[in-house]
CSV table of C-alpha atoms in Angstrom, one decimal:
chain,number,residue,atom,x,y,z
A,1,UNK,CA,123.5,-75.0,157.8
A,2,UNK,CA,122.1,-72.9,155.0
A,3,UNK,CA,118.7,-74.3,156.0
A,4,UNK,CA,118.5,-72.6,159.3
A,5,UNK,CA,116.8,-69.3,158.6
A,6,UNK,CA,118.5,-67.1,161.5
A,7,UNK,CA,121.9,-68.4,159.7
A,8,UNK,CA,121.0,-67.4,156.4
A,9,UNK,CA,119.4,-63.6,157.4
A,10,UNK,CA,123.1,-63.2,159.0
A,11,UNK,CA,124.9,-64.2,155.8
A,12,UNK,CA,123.1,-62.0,153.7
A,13,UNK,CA,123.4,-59.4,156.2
A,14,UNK,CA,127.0,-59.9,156.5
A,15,UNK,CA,127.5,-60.4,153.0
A,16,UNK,CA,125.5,-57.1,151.7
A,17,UNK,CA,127.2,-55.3,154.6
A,18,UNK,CA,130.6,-56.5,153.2
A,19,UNK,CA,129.5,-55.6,149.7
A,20,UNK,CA,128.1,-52.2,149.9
A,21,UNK,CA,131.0,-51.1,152.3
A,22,UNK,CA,133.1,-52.0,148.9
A,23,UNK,CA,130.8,-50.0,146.8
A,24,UNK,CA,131.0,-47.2,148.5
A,25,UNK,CA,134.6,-47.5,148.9
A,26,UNK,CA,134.9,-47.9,145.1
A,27,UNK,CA,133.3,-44.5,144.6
A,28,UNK,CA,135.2,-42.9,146.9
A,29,UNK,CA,138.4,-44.0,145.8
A,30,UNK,CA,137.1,-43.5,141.8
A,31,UNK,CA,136.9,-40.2,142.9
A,32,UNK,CA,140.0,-39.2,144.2
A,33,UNK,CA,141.1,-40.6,141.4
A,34,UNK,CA,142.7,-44.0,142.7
A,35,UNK,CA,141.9,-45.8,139.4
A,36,UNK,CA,143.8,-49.2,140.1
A,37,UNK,CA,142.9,-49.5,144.1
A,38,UNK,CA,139.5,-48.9,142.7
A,39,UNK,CA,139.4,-51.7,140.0
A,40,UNK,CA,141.5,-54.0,142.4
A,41,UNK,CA,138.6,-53.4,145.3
A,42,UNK,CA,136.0,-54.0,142.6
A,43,UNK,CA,137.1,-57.2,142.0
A,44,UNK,CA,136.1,-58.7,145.8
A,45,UNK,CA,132.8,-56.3,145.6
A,46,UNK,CA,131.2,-58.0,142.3
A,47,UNK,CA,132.0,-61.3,144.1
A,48,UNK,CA,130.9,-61.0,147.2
A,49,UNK,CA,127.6,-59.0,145.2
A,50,UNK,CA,126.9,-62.1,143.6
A,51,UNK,CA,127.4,-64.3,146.4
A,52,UNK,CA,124.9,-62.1,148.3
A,53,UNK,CA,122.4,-61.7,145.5
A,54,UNK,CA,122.4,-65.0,145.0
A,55,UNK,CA,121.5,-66.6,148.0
A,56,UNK,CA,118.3,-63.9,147.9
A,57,UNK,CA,117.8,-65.3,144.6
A,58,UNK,CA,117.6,-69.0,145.8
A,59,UNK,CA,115.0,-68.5,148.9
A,60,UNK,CA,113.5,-65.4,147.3
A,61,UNK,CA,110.0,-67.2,148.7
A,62,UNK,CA,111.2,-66.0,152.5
A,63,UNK,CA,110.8,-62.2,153.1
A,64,UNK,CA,112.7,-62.5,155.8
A,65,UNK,CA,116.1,-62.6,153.6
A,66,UNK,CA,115.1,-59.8,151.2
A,67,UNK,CA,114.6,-57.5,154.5
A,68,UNK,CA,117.9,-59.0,155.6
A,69,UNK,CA,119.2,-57.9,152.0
A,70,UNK,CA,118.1,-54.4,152.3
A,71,UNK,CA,119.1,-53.4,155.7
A,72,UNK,CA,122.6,-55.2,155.0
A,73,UNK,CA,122.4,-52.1,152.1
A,74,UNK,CA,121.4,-49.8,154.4
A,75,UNK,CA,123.9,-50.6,156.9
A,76,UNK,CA,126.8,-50.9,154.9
A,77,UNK,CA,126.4,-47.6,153.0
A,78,UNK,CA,126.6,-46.4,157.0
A,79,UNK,CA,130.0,-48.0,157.2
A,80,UNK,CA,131.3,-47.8,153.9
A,81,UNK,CA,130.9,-44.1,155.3
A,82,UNK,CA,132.9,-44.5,158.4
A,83,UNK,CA,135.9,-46.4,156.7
A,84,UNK,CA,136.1,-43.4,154.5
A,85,UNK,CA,136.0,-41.2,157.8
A,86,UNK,CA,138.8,-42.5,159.0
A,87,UNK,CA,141.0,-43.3,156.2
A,88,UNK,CA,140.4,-39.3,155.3
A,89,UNK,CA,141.9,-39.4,152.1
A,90,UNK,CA,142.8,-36.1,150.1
A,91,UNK,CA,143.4,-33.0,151.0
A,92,UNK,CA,140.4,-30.0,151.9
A,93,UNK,CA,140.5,-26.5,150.7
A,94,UNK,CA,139.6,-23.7,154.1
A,95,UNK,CA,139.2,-20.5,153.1
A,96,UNK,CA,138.9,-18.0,156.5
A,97,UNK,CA,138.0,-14.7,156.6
A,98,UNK,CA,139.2,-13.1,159.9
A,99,UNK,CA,137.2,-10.3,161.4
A,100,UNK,CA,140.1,-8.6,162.7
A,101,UNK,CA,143.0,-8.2,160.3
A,102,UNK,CA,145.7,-7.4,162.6
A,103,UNK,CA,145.8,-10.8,164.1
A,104,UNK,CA,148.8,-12.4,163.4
A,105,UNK,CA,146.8,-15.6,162.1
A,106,UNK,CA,148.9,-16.1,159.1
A,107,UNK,CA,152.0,-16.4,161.0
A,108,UNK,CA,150.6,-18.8,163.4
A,109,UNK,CA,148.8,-21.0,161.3
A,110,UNK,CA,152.5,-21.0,159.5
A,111,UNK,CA,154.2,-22.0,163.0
A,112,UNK,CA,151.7,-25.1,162.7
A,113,UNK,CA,152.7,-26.4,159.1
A,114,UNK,CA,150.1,-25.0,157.5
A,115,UNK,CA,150.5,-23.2,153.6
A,116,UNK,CA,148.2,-19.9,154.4
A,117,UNK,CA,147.8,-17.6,151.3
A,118,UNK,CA,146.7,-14.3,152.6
A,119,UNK,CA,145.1,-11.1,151.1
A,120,UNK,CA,143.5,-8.1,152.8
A,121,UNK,CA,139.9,-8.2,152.2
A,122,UNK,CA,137.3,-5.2,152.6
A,123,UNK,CA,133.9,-6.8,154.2
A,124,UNK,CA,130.4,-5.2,154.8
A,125,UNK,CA,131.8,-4.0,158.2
A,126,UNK,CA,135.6,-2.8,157.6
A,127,UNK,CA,138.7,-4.4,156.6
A,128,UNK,CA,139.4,-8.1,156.9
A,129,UNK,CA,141.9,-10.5,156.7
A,130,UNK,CA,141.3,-13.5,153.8
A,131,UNK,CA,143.1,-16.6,154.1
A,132,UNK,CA,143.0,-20.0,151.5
A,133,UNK,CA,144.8,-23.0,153.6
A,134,UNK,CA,145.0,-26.4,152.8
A,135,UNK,CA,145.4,-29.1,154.9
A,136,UNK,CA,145.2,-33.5,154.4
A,137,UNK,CA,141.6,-34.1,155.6
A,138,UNK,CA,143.0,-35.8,158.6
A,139,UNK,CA,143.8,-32.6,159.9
A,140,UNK,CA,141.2,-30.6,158.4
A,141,UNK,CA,139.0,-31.0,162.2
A,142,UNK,CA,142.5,-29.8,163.7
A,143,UNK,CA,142.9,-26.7,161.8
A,144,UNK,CA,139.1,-26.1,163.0
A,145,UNK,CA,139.8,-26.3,166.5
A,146,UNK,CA,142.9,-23.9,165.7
A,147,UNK,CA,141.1,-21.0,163.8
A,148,UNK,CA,138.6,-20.6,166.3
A,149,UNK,CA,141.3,-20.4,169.2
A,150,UNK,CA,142.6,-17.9,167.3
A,151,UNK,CA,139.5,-15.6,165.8
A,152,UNK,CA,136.1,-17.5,167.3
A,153,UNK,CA,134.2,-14.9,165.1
A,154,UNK,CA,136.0,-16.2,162.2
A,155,UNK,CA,134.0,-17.3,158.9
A,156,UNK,CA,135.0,-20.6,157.6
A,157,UNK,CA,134.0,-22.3,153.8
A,158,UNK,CA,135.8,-25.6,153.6
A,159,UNK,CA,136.0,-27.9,150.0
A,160,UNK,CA,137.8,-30.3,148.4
A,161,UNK,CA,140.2,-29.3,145.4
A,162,UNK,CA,139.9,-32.0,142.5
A,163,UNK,CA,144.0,-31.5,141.6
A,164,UNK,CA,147.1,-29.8,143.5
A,165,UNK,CA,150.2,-29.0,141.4
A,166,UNK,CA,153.6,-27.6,142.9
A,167,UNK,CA,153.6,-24.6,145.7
A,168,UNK,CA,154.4,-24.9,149.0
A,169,UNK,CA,152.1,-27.7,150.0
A,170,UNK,CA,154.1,-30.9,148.2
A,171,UNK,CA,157.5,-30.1,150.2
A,172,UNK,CA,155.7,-29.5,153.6
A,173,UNK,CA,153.6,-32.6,153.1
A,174,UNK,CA,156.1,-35.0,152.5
A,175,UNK,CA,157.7,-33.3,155.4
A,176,UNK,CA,155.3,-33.9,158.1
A,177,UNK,CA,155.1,-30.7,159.5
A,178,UNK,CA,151.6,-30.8,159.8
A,179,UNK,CA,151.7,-34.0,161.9
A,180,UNK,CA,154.3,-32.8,164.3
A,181,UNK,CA,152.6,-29.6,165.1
A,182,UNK,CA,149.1,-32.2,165.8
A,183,UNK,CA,151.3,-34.4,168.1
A,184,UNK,CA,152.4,-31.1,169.9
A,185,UNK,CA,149.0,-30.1,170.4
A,186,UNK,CA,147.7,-33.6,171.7
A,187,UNK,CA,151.1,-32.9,173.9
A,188,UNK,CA,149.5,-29.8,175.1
A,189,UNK,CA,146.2,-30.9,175.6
């Protein structure tokens, strides 16, 4: 079976596809500072790695398999990429500055689940209305959508915080309000 060269350009495809979707899941999860998922994923990327590497190793005299072996890399850094996408783990930090600072934004983005902080701000063109919100990154596109129904001129800078301690956020979390008030605007869409 191993003889047939179509076969063996899949396996190494496959296999390296396999593989770097685990390395790049490693990092992510390193990061976010899932130490044991990370080490217990690790574990099926070294030996599917080896696998992989080696059967480039064996017919290293076709070219055909190292090109399989490379866009295998190529491909599975792509979905390594979208895994991560969609299992949107963590939490992003949004901080909005409103142009008009007598929008009740604070208050609605509080209807919706979300922990606002806000301060009045004073801008290059008149007073403003500063808000820091976090939100799980499954949300995060959400909360997009819901800023600029509310204030479309609104300036958004979004990151991730490295460590959350206390304050409102772990009691609304656990709580779900955030996913309720996303089911009642799917319900309203």
């Amino acid at each position: 079976m191993l003889d047939n060269t179509l076969v063996m350009i899949a396996i190494i495809l496959i296999v390296n596809i396999v593989y770097v979707s685990f390395f790049t899941l490693r990092m992510i999860f390193t990061l976010k500072g899932k130490r044991y998922f990370a080490a217990f994923i690790s574990t099926f990327e070294i030996l599917i790695y080896i696998i992989g590497l080696g059967l480039v190793l064996d017919n290293l005299n076709k070219i055909e398999n190292v090109i399989a072996y490379a866009v295998g890399y190529g491909i599975g850094v792509i979905v390594g990429m979208k895994i991560e996408e969609k299992l949107a783990i963590g939490y992003t930090t949004v901080n909005v500055i409103s142009s008009d600072p007598d929008i009740e934004f604070t208050k609605m983005l509080r209807d919706k689940g979300y922990g606002v902080t806000s301060w009045y701000a004073y801008g290059m063109e008149g007073d403003r209305l500063a808000m820091q919100i976090l939100t799980p990154r499954k949300y995060e596109l959400l909360l997009y959508e819901t800023i600029k129904l509310i204030d479309p001129k609104a300036f958004i800078i979004a990151y991730e915080p490295k460590q959350i301690h206390g304050g409102f956020w772990v009691k609304q979390v656990k709580k779900g309000r955030i996913r309720n008030a996303q089911e009642e605007h799917q319900e309203a869409l």
